[in-house]
Amino acid sequence: MDLNPLGNTDIKVSSICLGSMTWGEQNTQEEAFEQLDYAVANGVNFIDTAELYAIPPRAETYGETERIIGNWLKSRGQRDRVVIASKIAGPGEDWIGHIREGKTVFNRHYIEQAIDASLKRLQTDHIDLYQLHWPERDTNCFGQLGYKGKAEPFTPIEETLEVLGEQTRAGKIRHIGLSNETPWGVMRFLHAAESLELPRVVSVQNPYSLLNRTFEIGLSEISLREQVGLLAYSPLGFGVLSGKYLGNTKPEGARITRWPQYERYSNPQAIAATEAYVALARAHNLDPAQMALAYVNSRPFLTSTIIGATNMAQLRSNIESVSATLSEEVLQEIEAIHQRWPNPSP
């Protein structure tokens, strides 16, 4: 397992990060413990979570994933062996009204409240990487391409950074990151940090996969030039790139089977592209999911690939993707498919 620097910090994180959003909904605490034990034993030192989790977000499971991780940390006594990343939820009264009454903006009151609650659930005195889960301002994330230019008020970035800086100086968080962010947003945070000597963001957690390479258009250069590496989420497109949903198959217990609202990666163009990627993998005796992950793992702007699994077979296969090497022929054929169906599921 390769270890990569987290931005310009002295922290090294594994090239595979263990995602956790199914714990407390699709997975029990016992199953989560098994995943954590296996991942750590196989070189994974990076765990990503959020106050929002488990997914889908519900008042009944709010914070449950952090509580499970906290119980594991207490049980195993391995806090110094792992890098813990968590996130504060952004605004969304219509779908996360159970979190601080849906008024989750990035000002002093809410940031301090969210961090203290996460620390309590995680049973730790610090969070290594604290991320803004999505922008407070209205923008094009979560599958949207076009920006509508809505000029609504939002907490000034400088104010948000100042509060996070205070939390850093207090030792509650070590570093900060962004998520579901745009090139404009990342550069504004970097500019504010440089101008006012405030904490610098060290990562950006955005979707990136064979079905969604929009990160390459503007953010990849920022990642490389500014040392703000990508933490790639949905590298398998909600599991679509494994091929398990092809032919209109609905595997029992799978996420899209249970929650069809997550069918972002199942439009006709994405299905055609997925069929081509799966056929390419099989023609070269590769596991389709491992090929998709290996492609993400190989990108120069990547810090870590966030994997998620609901069973141990998936987890073992996903972690083993670090050993998969894609030939030049496979890479060229991937580019040919991408040219035919570019970013079918942003």
XYZ file of C-alpha atoms in Angstrom:
346
model
C 0.000 0.000 0.000
C 1.463 3.325 -1.070
C 1.447 6.252 1.345
C 0.916 9.729 -0.090
C 1.411 13.124 1.548
C -1.796 14.846 2.592
C -1.332 18.171 0.852
C 1.682 20.055 2.189
C 1.437 18.435 5.620
C 3.646 15.857 7.297
C 0.761 13.353 7.351
C 1.030 10.331 5.048
C -2.214 8.605 4.072
C -2.770 5.293 2.322
C -3.667 5.423 -1.363
C -6.868 3.619 -0.398
C -9.156 5.345 2.095
C -11.892 3.381 3.828
C -15.270 5.023 3.347
C -17.889 4.469 6.014
C -21.264 5.844 4.990
C -22.986 2.425 4.970
C -22.176 1.744 8.619
C -25.306 2.127 10.678
C -27.650 1.593 7.721
C -26.537 -1.170 5.342
C -23.921 -2.475 7.769
C -24.071 -3.249 11.464
C -21.418 -2.189 13.956
C -20.063 -5.735 14.000
C -19.652 -5.684 10.216
C -18.035 -2.249 10.352
C -15.535 -3.502 12.949
C -14.653 -6.415 10.661
C -14.071 -4.025 7.760
C -11.940 -1.709 9.880
C -9.825 -4.537 11.285
C -9.200 -5.991 7.831
C -8.424 -2.669 6.198
C -5.933 -1.598 8.856
C -4.264 -5.021 8.785
C -3.813 -4.585 5.026
C -2.171 -1.172 5.062
C -5.103 1.238 5.089
C -4.530 4.024 7.609
C -7.110 6.541 6.340
C -10.803 6.503 7.379
C -13.366 8.950 6.019
C -16.675 9.737 7.664
C -19.111 12.628 8.202
C -21.612 13.852 10.741
C -24.295 13.280 8.066
C -23.743 9.516 7.908
C -25.229 6.899 7.654
C -26.590 7.275 4.125
C -29.366 7.858 3.151
C -29.514 10.648 5.757
C -32.228 10.135 8.345
C -32.764 11.595 11.787
C -32.718 8.058 13.225
C -29.199 7.324 11.921
C -27.665 10.806 12.133
C -24.140 10.517 13.561
C -24.351 6.733 13.820
C -21.325 6.135 11.590
C -19.117 8.385 13.712
C -20.375 6.603 16.841
C -19.422 3.221 15.361
C -15.927 4.469 14.504
C -15.608 5.916 17.999
C -16.542 2.573 19.521
C -13.952 0.843 17.324
C -11.249 3.331 18.302
C -12.022 2.781 21.965
C -12.175 -0.996 21.568
C -8.988 -1.373 19.538
C -6.874 1.417 21.026
C -5.414 2.261 17.611
C -6.046 6.003 17.401
C -2.387 6.744 16.668
C -2.365 4.272 13.743
C -5.142 5.888 11.725
C -5.913 9.227 10.104
C -9.531 10.215 10.743
C -11.354 12.528 8.335
C -14.836 13.862 8.993
C -17.103 16.576 7.609
C -19.572 19.231 8.637
C -22.823 19.156 6.678
C -23.759 22.134 4.541
C -27.211 23.704 4.272
C -30.250 21.765 3.131
C -33.424 22.292 5.125
C -35.465 20.160 2.752
C -33.424 16.937 3.144
C -31.296 17.335 6.290
C -33.644 19.341 8.458
C -32.785 17.043 11.364
C -29.243 18.468 11.533
C -29.298 21.727 13.483
C -32.782 22.381 12.064
C -31.357 22.389 8.540
C -29.606 25.730 9.041
C -26.105 24.284 8.799
C -24.021 27.241 7.674
C -20.269 27.580 8.116
C -20.139 30.247 10.789
C -18.639 30.145 14.277
C -21.727 28.865 16.064
C -22.361 25.891 13.818
C -18.733 24.922 13.188
C -17.909 24.823 16.890
C -21.093 22.884 17.622
C -20.472 20.368 14.833
C -16.824 19.736 15.739
C -17.551 19.196 19.420
C -20.363 16.766 18.606
C -18.183 14.808 16.159
C -15.336 14.583 18.667
C -17.730 13.208 21.259
C -19.142 10.587 18.897
C -15.672 9.615 17.650
C -14.364 9.400 21.244
C -11.191 11.268 20.310
C -9.637 14.605 21.180
C -8.852 15.587 17.581
C -9.897 15.058 13.968
C -6.984 14.847 11.538
C -8.821 16.244 8.506
C -11.998 18.294 8.879
C -13.886 18.973 5.660
C -16.771 21.160 4.527
C -19.056 18.491 3.080
C -20.456 20.733 0.324
C -20.408 24.487 -0.297
C -22.684 26.705 1.701
C -23.286 28.767 -1.427
C -25.497 27.478 -4.219
C -23.341 25.828 -6.881
C -23.158 22.907 -9.275
C -22.386 19.796 -7.263
C -24.054 16.413 -6.713
C -24.417 15.565 -10.397
C -25.077 19.038 -11.790
C -22.942 20.361 -14.644
C -24.251 23.842 -15.337
C -23.995 26.698 -12.846
C -27.089 28.912 -12.735
C -25.329 31.905 -11.221
C -27.548 32.326 -8.181
C -26.092 35.146 -6.058
C -27.473 34.279 -2.628
C -25.631 35.403 0.544
C -23.303 32.939 2.292
C -20.848 33.051 5.159
C -17.659 34.777 3.967
C -14.891 32.293 3.287
C -12.551 34.375 5.447
C -14.884 33.991 8.434
C -15.120 30.234 7.944
C -11.329 29.912 7.748
C -10.844 32.077 10.837
C -13.065 29.804 12.913
C -11.374 26.677 11.555
C -8.034 28.275 12.395
C -9.147 28.746 15.988
C -10.212 25.121 16.143
C -6.808 24.118 14.741
C -4.958 26.180 17.333
C -7.136 24.615 20.022
C -5.969 21.174 18.828
C -9.451 19.931 17.953
C -8.641 19.570 14.253
C -5.273 19.258 12.541
C -6.001 20.221 8.924
C -8.936 21.295 6.773
C -10.285 20.127 3.446
C -13.098 20.837 1.019
C -15.619 18.539 -0.624
C -17.908 18.789 -3.648
C -16.086 22.020 -4.428
C -15.462 23.951 -7.650
C -12.241 25.458 -9.009
C -13.467 28.928 -8.011
C -14.174 27.762 -4.483
C -10.821 26.045 -3.983
C -8.894 29.061 -5.252
C -10.901 31.465 -3.086
C -10.075 29.399 -0.010
C -6.401 29.303 -0.978
C -6.310 33.046 -1.638
C -7.949 33.850 1.690
C -5.535 31.604 3.545
C -2.520 33.197 1.889
C -3.749 36.779 2.279
C -4.804 36.516 5.918
C -2.358 33.846 7.151
C -5.175 31.413 7.867
C -5.143 27.585 7.561
C -4.625 26.285 4.048
C -6.907 23.588 2.631
C -4.943 20.397 1.970
C -7.440 18.271 0.039
C -10.624 18.296 -1.991
C -13.035 15.349 -1.874
C -14.945 15.199 -5.144
C -16.441 12.460 -7.333
C -14.024 10.906 -9.812
C -14.403 7.731 -11.847
C -14.378 6.389 -15.392
C -17.932 7.747 -15.658
C -17.133 11.167 -14.231
C -13.764 12.738 -15.019
C -14.953 16.355 -14.753
C -12.341 16.894 -12.005
C -9.728 16.905 -14.763
C -11.181 19.988 -16.453
C -10.299 22.616 -13.840
C -9.435 21.093 -10.516
C -6.647 18.722 -11.525
C -4.231 21.569 -12.270
C -5.057 23.182 -8.940
C -4.417 19.871 -7.163
C -0.980 19.511 -8.735
C 0.177 23.119 -8.557
C -1.270 23.966 -5.143
C -0.793 20.623 -3.335
C -4.519 20.154 -2.768
C -4.836 16.488 -3.684
C -8.004 14.701 -4.709
C -9.775 12.352 -2.330
C -11.819 10.550 -4.967
C -15.275 9.436 -3.908
C -17.652 7.215 -5.904
C -14.711 5.715 -7.867
C -17.053 2.896 -8.922
C -20.041 5.143 -9.633
C -22.110 3.756 -6.742
C -20.981 0.271 -7.755
C -22.173 0.628 -11.356
C -18.688 0.103 -12.832
C -18.494 -3.358 -11.291
C -21.056 -4.345 -13.917
C -23.453 -5.757 -11.351
C -26.388 -3.621 -12.540
C -25.999 -4.329 -16.268
C -28.928 -5.955 -18.025
C -31.304 -4.147 -15.684
C -30.148 -6.415 -12.868
C -31.141 -5.317 -9.366
C -28.960 -7.214 -6.868
C -30.722 -7.778 -3.572
C -29.569 -5.341 -0.892
C -27.478 -3.195 -3.281
C -27.683 0.554 -2.831
C -29.417 1.437 -6.100
C -31.802 -1.493 -5.635
C -32.811 -0.178 -2.226
C -32.659 3.521 -3.056
C -33.335 4.201 -6.756
C -32.880 7.938 -6.173
C -29.113 7.290 -6.366
C -29.291 6.240 -10.036
C -27.036 9.114 -11.096
C -24.821 6.689 -13.002
C -27.552 4.783 -14.838
C -28.646 6.996 -17.725
C -28.419 5.473 -21.251
C -25.012 7.029 -21.977
C -23.574 5.813 -18.672
C -24.940 2.312 -19.268
C -23.356 2.211 -22.744
C -20.023 3.410 -21.355
C -20.190 0.930 -18.483
C -20.854 -1.944 -20.897
C -17.764 -0.906 -22.853
C -15.559 -0.610 -19.748
C -16.722 -3.976 -18.397
C -16.118 -5.647 -21.773
C -12.641 -4.075 -21.915
C -11.756 -5.390 -18.465
C -12.931 -8.904 -19.247
C -11.093 -8.932 -22.581
C -7.876 -8.320 -20.639
C -8.680 -10.754 -17.810
C -9.220 -7.913 -15.352
C -11.917 -7.594 -12.748
C -14.081 -4.649 -13.923
C -14.207 -3.030 -10.492
C -10.467 -3.411 -9.981
C -9.758 -1.926 -13.401
C -11.935 1.078 -12.611
C -10.232 1.574 -9.242
C -6.751 1.037 -10.676
C -7.394 3.832 -13.167
C -8.331 6.238 -10.381
C -5.408 5.079 -8.228
C -2.968 5.907 -11.034
C -3.901 9.564 -11.523
C -1.083 12.022 -10.676
C -3.408 14.446 -8.849
C -4.790 11.750 -6.543
C -4.067 11.599 -2.822
C -6.395 8.715 -1.962
C -9.261 6.690 -3.443
C -12.229 6.331 -1.088
C -13.711 2.851 -1.299
C -16.902 1.614 0.295
C -18.121 -1.937 0.724
C -21.112 -3.673 2.211
C -19.455 -7.084 2.440
C -15.955 -8.447 2.953
C -15.609 -9.853 -0.565
C -16.096 -6.366 -1.989
C -13.671 -4.876 0.524
C -10.927 -7.403 -0.210
C -11.276 -6.886 -3.949
C -11.277 -3.106 -3.644
C -8.151 -3.041 -1.505
C -6.411 -5.455 -3.867
C -6.862 -2.892 -6.650
C -3.641 -1.215 -5.442
C -1.753 -4.144 -6.976
C -3.490 -3.902 -10.350
C -1.405 -2.428 -13.165
C -3.045 -1.236 -16.354
C -1.131 -1.781 -19.573
C -0.650 0.988 -22.104
C -3.076 -0.829 -24.370
C -5.784 -0.835 -21.688
C -5.170 2.847 -20.920
C -5.484 3.729 -24.591
C -8.730 1.790 -24.894
C -10.064 3.537 -21.786
C -9.354 6.871 -23.478
C -11.133 5.719 -26.623
C -14.245 4.832 -24.606
C -14.028 8.153 -22.777
C -13.876 10.020 -26.078
C -17.016 8.240 -27.223
C -18.955 8.780 -23.969
C -17.253 11.652 -22.119
C -18.412 12.110 -18.543
C -21.871 10.564 -18.997
C -22.674 10.921 -15.286
C -21.280 14.156 -13.782
